[in-house]
Structures are given as C-alpha cells and as structure tokens.
CSV table of N, CA and C in Angstrom, one decimal:
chain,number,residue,atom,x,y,z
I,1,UNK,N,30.8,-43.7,12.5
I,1,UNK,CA,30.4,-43.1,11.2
I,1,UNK,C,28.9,-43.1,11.1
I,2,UNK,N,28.0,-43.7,11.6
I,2,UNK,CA,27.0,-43.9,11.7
I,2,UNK,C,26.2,-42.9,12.2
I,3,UNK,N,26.9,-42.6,13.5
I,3,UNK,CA,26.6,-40.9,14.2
I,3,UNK,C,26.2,-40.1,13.1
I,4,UNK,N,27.2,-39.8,12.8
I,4,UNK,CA,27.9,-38.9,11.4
I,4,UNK,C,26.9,-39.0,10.7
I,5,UNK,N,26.6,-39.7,10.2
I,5,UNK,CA,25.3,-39.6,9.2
I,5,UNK,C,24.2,-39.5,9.7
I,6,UNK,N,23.8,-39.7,10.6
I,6,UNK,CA,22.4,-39.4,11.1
I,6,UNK,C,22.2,-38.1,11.5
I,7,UNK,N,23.0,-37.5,11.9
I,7,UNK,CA,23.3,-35.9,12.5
I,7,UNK,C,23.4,-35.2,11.1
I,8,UNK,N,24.3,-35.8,10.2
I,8,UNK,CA,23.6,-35.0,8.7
I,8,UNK,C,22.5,-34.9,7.9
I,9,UNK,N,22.0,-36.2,7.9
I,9,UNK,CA,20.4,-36.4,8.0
I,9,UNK,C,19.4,-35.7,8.6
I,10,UNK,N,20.1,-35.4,9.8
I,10,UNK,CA,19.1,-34.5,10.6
I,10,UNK,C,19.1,-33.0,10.1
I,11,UNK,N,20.5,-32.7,9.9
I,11,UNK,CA,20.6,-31.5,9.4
I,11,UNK,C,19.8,-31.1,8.2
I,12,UNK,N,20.4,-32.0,7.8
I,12,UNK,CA,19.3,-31.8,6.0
I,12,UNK,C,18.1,-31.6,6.0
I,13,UNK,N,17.3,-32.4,7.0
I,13,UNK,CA,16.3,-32.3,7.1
I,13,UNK,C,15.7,-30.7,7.7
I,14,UNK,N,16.5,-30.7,8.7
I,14,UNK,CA,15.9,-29.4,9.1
I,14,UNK,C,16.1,-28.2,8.2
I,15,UNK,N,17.2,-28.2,7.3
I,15,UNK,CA,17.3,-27.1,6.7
I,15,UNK,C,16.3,-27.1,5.5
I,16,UNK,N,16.0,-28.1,5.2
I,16,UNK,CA,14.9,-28.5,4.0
I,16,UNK,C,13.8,-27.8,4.5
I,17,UNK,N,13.2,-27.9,5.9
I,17,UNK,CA,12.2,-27.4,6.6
I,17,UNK,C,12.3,-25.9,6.4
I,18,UNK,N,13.3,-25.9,7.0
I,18,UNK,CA,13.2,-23.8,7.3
I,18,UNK,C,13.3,-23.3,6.2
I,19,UNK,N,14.0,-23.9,4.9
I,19,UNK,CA,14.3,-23.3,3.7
I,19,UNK,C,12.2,-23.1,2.9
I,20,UNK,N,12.1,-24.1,3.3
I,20,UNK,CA,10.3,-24.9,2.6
I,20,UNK,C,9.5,-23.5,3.4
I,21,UNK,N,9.6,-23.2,4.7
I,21,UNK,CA,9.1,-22.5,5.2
I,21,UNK,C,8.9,-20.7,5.4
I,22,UNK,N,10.0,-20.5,4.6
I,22,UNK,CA,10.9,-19.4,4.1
I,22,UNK,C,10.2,-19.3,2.9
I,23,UNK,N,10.4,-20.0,1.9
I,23,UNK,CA,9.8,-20.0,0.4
I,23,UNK,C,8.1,-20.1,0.5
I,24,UNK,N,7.7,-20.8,1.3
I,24,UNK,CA,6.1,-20.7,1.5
I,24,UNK,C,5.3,-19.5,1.7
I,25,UNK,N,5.8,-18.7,3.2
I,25,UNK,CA,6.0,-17.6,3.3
I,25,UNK,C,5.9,-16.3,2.1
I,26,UNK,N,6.8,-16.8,1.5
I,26,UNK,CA,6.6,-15.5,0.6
I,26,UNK,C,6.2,-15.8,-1.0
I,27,UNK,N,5.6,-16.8,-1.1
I,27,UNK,CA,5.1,-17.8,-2.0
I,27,UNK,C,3.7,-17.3,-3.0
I,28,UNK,N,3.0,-15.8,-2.5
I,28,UNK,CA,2.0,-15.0,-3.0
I,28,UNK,C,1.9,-13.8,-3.4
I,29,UNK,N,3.5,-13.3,-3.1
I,29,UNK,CA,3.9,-12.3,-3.7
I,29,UNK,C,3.7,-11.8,-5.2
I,30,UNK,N,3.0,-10.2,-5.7
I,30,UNK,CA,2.5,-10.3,-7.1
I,30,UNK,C,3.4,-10.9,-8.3
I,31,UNK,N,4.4,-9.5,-8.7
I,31,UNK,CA,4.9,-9.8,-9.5
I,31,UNK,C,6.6,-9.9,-9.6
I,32,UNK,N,7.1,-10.4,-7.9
I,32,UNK,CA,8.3,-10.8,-7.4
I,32,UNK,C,8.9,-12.0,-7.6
I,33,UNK,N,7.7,-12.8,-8.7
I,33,UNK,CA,8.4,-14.5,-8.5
I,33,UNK,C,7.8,-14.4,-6.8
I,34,UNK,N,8.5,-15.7,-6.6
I,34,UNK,CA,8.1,-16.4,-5.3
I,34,UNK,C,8.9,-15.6,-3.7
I,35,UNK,N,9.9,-15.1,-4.2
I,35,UNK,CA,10.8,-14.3,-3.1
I,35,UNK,C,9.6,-12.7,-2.5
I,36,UNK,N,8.8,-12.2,-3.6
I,36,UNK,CA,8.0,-11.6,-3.0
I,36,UNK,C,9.1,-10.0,-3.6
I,37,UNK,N,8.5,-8.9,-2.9
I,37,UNK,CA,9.2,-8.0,-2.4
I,37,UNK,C,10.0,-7.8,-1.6
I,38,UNK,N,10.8,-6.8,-1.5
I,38,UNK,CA,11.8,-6.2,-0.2
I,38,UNK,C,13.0,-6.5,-0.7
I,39,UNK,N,14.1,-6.8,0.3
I,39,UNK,CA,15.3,-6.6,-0.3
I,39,UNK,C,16.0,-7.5,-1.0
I,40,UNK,N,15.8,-8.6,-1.0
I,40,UNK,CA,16.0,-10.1,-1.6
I,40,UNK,C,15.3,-9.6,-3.3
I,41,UNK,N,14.2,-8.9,-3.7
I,41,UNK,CA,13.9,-8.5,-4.7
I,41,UNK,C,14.9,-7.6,-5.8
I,42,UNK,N,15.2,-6.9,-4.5
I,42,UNK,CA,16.5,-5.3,-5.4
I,42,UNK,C,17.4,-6.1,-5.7
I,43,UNK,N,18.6,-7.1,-4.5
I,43,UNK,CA,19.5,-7.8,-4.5
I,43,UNK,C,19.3,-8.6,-6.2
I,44,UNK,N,18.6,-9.5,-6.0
I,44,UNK,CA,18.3,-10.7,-7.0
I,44,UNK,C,16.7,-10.5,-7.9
I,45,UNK,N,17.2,-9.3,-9.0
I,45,UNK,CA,16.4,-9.4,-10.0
I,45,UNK,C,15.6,-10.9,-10.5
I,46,UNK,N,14.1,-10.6,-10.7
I,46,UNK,CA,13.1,-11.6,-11.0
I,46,UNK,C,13.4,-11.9,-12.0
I,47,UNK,N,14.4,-12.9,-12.8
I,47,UNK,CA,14.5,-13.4,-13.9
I,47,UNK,C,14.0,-14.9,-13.9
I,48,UNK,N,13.5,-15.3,-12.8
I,48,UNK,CA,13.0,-16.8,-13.1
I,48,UNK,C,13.4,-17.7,-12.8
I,49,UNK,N,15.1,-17.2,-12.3
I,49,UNK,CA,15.6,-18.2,-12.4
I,49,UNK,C,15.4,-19.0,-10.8
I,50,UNK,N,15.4,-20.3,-10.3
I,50,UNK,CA,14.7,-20.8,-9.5
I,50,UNK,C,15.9,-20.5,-8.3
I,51,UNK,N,17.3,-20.4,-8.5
I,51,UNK,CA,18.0,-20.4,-7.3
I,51,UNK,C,18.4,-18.6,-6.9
I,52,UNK,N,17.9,-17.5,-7.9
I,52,UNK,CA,17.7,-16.2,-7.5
I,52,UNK,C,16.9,-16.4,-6.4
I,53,UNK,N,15.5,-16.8,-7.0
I,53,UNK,CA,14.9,-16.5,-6.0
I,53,UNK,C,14.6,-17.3,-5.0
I,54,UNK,N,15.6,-18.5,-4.6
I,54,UNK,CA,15.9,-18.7,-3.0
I,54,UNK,C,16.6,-17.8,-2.4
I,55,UNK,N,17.5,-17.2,-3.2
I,55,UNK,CA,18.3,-16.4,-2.4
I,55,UNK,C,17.7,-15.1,-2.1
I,56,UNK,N,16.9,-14.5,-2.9
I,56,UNK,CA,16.3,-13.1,-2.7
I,56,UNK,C,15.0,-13.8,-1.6
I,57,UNK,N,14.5,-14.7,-1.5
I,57,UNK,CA,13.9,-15.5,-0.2
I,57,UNK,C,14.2,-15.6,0.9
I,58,UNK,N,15.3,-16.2,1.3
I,58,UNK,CA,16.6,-16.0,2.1
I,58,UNK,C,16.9,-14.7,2.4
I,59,UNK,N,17.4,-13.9,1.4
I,59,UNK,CA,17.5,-12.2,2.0
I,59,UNK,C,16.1,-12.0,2.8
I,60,UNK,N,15.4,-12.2,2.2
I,60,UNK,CA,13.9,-11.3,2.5
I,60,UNK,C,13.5,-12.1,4.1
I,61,UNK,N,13.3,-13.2,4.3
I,61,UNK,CA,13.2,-14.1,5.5
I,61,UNK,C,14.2,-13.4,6.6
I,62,UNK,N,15.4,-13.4,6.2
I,62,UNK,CA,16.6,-13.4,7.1
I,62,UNK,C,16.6,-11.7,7.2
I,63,UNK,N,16.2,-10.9,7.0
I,63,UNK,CA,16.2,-9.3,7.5
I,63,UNK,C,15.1,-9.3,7.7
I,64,UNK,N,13.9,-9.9,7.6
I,64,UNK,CA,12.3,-9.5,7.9
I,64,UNK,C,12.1,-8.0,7.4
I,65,UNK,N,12.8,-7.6,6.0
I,65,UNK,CA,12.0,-6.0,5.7
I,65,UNK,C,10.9,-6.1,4.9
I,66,UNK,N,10.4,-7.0,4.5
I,66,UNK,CA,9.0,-6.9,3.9
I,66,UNK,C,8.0,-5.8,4.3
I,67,UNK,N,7.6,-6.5,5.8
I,67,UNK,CA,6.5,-5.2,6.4
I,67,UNK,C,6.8,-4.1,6.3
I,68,UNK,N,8.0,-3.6,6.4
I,68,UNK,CA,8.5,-2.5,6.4
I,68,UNK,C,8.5,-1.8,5.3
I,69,UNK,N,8.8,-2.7,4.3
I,69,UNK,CA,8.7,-2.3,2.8
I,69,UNK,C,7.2,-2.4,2.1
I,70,UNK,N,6.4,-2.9,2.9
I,70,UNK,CA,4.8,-2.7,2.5
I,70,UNK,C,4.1,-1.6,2.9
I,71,UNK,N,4.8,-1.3,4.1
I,71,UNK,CA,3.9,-0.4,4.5
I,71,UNK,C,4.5,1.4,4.3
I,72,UNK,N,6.0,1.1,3.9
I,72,UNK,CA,6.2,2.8,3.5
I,72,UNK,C,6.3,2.8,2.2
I,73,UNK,N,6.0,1.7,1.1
I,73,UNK,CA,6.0,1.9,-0.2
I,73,UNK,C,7.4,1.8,-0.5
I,74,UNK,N,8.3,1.1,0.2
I,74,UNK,CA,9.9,0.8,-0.3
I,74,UNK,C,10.2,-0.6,-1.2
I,75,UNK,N,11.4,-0.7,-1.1
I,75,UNK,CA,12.2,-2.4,-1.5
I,75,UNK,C,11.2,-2.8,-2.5
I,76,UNK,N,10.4,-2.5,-3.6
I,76,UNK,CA,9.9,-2.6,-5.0
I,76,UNK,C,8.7,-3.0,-4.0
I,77,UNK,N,7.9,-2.7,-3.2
I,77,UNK,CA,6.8,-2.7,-2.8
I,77,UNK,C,6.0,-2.4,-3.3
I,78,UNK,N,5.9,-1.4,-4.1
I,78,UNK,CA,5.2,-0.2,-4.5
I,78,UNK,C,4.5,0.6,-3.7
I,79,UNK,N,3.5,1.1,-4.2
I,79,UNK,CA,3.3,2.2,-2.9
I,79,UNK,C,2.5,1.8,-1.9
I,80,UNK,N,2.6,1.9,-0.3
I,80,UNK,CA,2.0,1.3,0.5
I,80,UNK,C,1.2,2.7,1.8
I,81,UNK,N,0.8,2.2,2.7
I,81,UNK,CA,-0.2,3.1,3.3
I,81,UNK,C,0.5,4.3,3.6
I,82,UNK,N,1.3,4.1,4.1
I,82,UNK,CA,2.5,5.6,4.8
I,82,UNK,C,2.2,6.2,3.5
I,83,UNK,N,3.4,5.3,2.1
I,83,UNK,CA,3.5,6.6,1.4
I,83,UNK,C,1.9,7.1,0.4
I,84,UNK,N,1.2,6.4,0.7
I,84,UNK,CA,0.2,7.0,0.1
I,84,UNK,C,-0.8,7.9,1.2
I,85,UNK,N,-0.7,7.8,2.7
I,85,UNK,CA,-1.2,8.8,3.6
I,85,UNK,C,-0.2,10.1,2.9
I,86,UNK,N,0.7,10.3,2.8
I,86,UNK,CA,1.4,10.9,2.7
I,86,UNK,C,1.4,11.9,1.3
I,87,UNK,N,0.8,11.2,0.5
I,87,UNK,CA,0.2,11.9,-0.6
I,87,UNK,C,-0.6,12.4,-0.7
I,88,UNK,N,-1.9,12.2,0.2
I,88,UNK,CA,-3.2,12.5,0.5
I,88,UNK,C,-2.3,13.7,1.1
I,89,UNK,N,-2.1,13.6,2.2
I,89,UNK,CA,-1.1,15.0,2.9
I,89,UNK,C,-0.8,16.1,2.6
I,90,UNK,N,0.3,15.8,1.5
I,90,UNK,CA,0.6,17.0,0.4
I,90,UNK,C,-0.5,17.5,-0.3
I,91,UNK,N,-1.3,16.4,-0.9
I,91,UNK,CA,-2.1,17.4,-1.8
I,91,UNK,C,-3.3,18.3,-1.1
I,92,UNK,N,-3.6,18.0,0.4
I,92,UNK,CA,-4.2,18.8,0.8
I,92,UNK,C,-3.9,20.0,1.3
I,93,UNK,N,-2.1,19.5,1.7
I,93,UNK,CA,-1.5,21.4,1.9
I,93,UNK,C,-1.5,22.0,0.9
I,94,UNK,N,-0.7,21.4,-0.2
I,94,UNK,CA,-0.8,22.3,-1.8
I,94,UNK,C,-1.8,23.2,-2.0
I,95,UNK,N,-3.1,22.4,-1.9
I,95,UNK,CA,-4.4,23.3,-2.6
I,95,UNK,C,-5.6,23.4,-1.4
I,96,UNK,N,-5.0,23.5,-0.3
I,96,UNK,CA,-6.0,23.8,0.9
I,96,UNK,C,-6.9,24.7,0.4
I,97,UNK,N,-6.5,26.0,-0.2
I,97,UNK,CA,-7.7,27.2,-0.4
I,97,UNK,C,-8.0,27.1,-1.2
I,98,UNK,N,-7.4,26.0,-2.5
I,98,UNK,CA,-8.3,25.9,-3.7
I,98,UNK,C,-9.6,25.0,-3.6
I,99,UNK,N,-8.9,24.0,-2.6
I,99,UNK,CA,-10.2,22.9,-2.2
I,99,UNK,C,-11.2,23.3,-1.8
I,100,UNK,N,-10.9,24.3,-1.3
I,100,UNK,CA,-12.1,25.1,0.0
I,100,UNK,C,-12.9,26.1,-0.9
I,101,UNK,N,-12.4,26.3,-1.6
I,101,UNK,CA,-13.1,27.2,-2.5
I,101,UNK,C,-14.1,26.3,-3.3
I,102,UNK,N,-13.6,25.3,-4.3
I,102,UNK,CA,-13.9,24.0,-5.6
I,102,UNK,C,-14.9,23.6,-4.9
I,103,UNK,N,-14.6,22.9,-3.6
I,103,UNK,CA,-15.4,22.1,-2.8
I,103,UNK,C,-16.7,22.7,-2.4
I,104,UNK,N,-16.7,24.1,-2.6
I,104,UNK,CA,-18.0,24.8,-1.8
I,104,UNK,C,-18.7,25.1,-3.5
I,105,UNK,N,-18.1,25.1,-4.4
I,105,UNK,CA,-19.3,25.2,-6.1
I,105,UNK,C,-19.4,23.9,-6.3
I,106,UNK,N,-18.6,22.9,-6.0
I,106,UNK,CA,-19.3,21.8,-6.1
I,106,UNK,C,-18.3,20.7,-7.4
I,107,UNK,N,-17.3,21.7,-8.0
I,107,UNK,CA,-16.7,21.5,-9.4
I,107,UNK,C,-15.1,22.2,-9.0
I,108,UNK,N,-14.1,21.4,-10.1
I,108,UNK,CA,-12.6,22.3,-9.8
I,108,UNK,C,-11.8,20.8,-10.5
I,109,UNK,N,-10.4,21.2,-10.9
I,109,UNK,CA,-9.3,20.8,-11.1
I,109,UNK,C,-8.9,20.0,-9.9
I,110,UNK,N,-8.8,20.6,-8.8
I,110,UNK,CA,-8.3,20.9,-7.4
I,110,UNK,C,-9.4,19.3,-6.6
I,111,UNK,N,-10.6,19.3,-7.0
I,111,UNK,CA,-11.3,18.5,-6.4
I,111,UNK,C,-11.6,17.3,-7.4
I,112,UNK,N,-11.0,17.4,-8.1
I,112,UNK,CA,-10.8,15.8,-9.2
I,112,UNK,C,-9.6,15.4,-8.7
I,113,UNK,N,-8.8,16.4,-8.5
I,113,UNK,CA,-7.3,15.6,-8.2
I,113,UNK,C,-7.4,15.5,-6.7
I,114,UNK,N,-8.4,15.5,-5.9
I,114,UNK,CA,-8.9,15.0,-4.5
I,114,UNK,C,-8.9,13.6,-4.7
I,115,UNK,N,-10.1,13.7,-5.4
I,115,UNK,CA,-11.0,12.4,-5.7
I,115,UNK,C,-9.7,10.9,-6.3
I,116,UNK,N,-9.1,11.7,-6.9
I,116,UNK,CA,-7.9,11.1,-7.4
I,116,UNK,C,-7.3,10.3,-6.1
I,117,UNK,N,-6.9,11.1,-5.9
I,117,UNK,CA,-5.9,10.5,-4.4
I,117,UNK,C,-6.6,9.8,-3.2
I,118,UNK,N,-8.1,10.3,-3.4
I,118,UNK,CA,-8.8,8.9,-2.7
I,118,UNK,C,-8.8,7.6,-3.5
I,119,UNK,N,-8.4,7.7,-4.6
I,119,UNK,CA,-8.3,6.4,-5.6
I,119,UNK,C,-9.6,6.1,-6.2
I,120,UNK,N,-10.8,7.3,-6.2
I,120,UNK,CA,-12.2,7.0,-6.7
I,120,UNK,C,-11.9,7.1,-8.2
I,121,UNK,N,-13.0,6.1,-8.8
I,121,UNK,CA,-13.1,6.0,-10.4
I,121,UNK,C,-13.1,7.0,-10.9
I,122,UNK,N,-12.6,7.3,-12.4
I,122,UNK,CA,-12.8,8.5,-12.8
I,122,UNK,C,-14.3,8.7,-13.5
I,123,UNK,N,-14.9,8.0,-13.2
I,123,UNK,CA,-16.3,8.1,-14.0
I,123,UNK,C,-17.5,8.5,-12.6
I,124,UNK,N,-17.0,8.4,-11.0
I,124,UNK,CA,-17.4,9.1,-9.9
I,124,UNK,C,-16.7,10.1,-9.6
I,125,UNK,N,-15.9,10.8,-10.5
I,125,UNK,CA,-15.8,12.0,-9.6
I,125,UNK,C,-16.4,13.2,-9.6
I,126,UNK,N,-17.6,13.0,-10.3
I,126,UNK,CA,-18.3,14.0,-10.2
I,126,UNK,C,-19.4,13.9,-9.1
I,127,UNK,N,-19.8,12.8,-8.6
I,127,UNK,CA,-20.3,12.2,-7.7
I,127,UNK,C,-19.5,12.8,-6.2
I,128,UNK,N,-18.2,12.3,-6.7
I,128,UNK,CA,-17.2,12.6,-4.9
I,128,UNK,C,-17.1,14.4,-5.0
I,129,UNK,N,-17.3,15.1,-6.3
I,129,UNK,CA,-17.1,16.4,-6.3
I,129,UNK,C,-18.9,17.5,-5.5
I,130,UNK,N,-19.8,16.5,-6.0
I,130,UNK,CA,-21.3,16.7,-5.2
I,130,UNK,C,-21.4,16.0,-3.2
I,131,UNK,N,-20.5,15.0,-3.3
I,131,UNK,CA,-20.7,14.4,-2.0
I,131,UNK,C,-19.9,16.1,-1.3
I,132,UNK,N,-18.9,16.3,-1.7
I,132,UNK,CA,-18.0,16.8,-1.3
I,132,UNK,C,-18.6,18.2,-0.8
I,133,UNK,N,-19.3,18.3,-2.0
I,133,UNK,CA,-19.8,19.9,-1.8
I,133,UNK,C,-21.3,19.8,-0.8
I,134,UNK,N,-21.7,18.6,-0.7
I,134,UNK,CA,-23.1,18.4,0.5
I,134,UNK,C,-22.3,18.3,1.5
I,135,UNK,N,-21.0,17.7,1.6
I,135,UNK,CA,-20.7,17.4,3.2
I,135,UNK,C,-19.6,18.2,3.4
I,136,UNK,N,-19.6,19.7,3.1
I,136,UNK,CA,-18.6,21.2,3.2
I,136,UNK,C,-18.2,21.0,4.5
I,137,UNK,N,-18.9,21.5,5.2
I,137,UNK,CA,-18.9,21.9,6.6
I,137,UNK,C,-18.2,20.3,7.3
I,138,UNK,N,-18.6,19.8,7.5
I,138,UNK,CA,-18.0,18.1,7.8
I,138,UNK,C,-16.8,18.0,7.5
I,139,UNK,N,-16.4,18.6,6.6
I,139,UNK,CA,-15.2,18.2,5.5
I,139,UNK,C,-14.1,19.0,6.6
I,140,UNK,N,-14.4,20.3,6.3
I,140,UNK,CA,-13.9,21.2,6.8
I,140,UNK,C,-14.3,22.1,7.7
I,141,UNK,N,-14.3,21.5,9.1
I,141,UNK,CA,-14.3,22.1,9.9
I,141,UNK,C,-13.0,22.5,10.7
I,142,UNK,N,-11.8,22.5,10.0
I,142,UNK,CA,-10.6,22.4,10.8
I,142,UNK,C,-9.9,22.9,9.5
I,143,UNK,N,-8.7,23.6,9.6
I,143,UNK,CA,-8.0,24.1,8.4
I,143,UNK,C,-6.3,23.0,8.2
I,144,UNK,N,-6.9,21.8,9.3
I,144,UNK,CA,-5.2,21.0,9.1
I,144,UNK,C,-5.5,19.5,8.4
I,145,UNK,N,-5.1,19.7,7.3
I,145,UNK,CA,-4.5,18.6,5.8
I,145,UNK,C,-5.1,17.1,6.8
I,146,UNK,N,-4.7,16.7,8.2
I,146,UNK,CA,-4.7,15.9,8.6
I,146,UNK,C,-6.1,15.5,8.9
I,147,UNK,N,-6.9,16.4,9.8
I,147,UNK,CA,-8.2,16.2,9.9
I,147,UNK,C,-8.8,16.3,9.0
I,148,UNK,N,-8.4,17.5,7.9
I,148,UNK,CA,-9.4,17.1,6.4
I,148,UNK,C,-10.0,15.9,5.8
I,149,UNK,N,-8.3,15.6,5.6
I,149,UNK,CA,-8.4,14.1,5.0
I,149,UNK,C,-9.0,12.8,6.1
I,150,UNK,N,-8.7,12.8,7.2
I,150,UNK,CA,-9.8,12.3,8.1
I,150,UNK,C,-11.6,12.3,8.0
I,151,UNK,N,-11.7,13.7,7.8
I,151,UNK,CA,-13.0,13.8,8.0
I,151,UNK,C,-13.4,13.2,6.8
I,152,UNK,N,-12.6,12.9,5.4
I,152,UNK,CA,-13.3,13.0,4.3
I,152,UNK,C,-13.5,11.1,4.1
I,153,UNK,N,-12.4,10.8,4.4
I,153,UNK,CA,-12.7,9.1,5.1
I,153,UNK,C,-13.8,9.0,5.7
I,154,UNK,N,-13.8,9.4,6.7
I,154,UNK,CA,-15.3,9.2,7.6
I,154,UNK,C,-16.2,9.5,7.1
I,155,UNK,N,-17.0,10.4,6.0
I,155,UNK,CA,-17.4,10.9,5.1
I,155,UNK,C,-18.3,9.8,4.7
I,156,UNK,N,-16.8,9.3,3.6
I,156,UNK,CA,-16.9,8.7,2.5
I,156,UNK,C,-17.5,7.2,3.1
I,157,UNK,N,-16.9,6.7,4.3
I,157,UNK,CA,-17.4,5.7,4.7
I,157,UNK,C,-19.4,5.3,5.4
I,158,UNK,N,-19.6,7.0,5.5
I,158,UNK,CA,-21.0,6.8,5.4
I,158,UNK,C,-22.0,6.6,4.4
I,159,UNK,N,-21.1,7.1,2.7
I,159,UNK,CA,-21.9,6.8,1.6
I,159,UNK,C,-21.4,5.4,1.2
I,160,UNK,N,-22.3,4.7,0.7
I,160,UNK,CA,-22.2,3.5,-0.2
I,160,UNK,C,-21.7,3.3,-1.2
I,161,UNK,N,-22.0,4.6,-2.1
I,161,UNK,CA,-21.8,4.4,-3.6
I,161,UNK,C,-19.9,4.9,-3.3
I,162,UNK,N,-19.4,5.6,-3.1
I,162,UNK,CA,-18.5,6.1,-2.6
I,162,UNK,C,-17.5,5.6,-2.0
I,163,UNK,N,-18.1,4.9,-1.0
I,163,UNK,CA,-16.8,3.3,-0.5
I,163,UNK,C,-16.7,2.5,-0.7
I,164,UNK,N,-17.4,2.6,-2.2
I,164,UNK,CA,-17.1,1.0,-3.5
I,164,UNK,C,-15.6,1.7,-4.3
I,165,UNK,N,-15.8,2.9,-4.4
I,165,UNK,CA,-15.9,3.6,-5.2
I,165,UNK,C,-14.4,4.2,-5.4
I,166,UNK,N,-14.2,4.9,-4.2
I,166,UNK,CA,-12.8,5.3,-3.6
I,166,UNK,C,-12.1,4.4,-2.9
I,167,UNK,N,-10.9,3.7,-3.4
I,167,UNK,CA,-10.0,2.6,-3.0
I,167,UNK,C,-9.7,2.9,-1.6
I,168,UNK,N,-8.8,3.9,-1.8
I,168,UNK,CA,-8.2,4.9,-0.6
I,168,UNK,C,-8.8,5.3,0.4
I,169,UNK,N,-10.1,5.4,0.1
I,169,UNK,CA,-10.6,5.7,1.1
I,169,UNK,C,-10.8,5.0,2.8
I,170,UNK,N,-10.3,3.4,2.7
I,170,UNK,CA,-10.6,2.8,3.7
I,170,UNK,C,-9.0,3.0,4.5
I,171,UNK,N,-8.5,3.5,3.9
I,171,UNK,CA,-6.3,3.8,4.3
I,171,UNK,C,-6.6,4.4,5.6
C-alpha cells in the first residue's frame, strides 16, 4: 500500500507541474483571462471563472493553436500579421491607379486610407501623404500591390518621424 501512495504522490506532483506550466505559459495573455487566446478561448468564454480557464488552458496547451491563431488573426486573436499583410494587399489592388495618381499631388482619400493601413496617426498623415509624394518613384517602381507595399516599408523605415509613426509599418 505504500507503493500505492508514493506512485500517487508522484503523480500529483507531476501533474501539478505540467498543469503550473501550461497556466504560466499563457499567463500574459491581454484580455483572455489567463488561458490567453486560441481555441481554449472560443470553447470556454472569459467569465472569470478560475476552472474555465484551466480548461480553455488545457485546450490551448494541448492543440498548440495559439501561434497559429496570432499570426493569421484567428481563435479571438484579433488581427495578426497575415491578416493584416493581407489588408495592406487589398487596399493596394483596389486603388492602385487612384494611389498612383493621389500619391503623385501629394493629397487624396485613396492615400489617407494608405496611411491608414500602415497604422500611421491620423494627425501624420499628411506628413505620410508628402513622404509619399517625395518618395513616388521608390514607391512605385513596379505596378504589383506586393512590391508597392514593400517598397513603402522600406521607405518608411528610412524616415524617423514616420517609423514612430506608422505601427504597421515594421509587419
């Protein structure tokens, strides 16, 4: 009997461990409680209660979709680099010839809602609408959404005021 209990002792302990290490783990998560994001979040809504979120901890540990869900903006992540490359993307197919046009007077709709999607303040975008229109040719030297928005990163990462300035810009 003695066996017996020491072998459950042991057990306990270890599960205490992986459980402690599981909960640590996702212990910085914003506004998920302690379970964090991902699927353990959808499963077991953040009401507080302390044994939800072992178990939405447990889910999230035990499938490992966090990363997955950080980085395509899934499982209440909100939005993460994919889906916001992805944004950038669209809005530069949408209005390729409006940009090109905005971007060369210097002013537009079209290049606020640029500046937008680089995540720049709205009190710089008349600043990102002048960088924009000095660095034309840079910008666009290629007519594909991909290199655009490349070049305008690289850009933007040469001005200072600009890479405080635009969030997105460093994606």
């Amino acid at each position: 009997m003695y066996k017996l209990h020491k072998i459950g002792a042991r057990s306990i302990l270890l599960l205490t461990i992986l459980f402690s290490s599981v909960c640590a783990s996702q212990a910085y998560a914003a506004s998920y409680g302690t379970a964090g994001c991902g699927l353990g979040s959808i499963l077991f809504e953040n009401t507080g209660t302390w044994w939800k979120q072992v178990l939405a901890a447990t889910t999230n540990g035990t499938f490992g979709n966090q990363t997955f869900g950080i980085t395509s903006g899934t499982s209440n992540c909100g939005s993460g680099a994919t889906a916001l490359a992805r944004k950038q993307q669209d809005y530069v197919t949408a209005n390729l010839v409006s940009l090109q046009r905005e971007v060369a007077q210097g002013s537009g709709d079209a290049v606020v809602g640029l500046a937008d999607v680089f995540g720049c303040k709205a009190n710089d975008y008349s600043k990102f609408a002048e960088f924009s229109q000095t660095n034309y040719k840079a910008i666009f030297n290629s007519n594909d959404p991909v290199a655009i928005i490349s070049n305008i990163k690289i850009e933007i990462n040469k001005n200072s005021n600009l890479t405080q300035s635009c969030e997105y810009a460093q994606i």
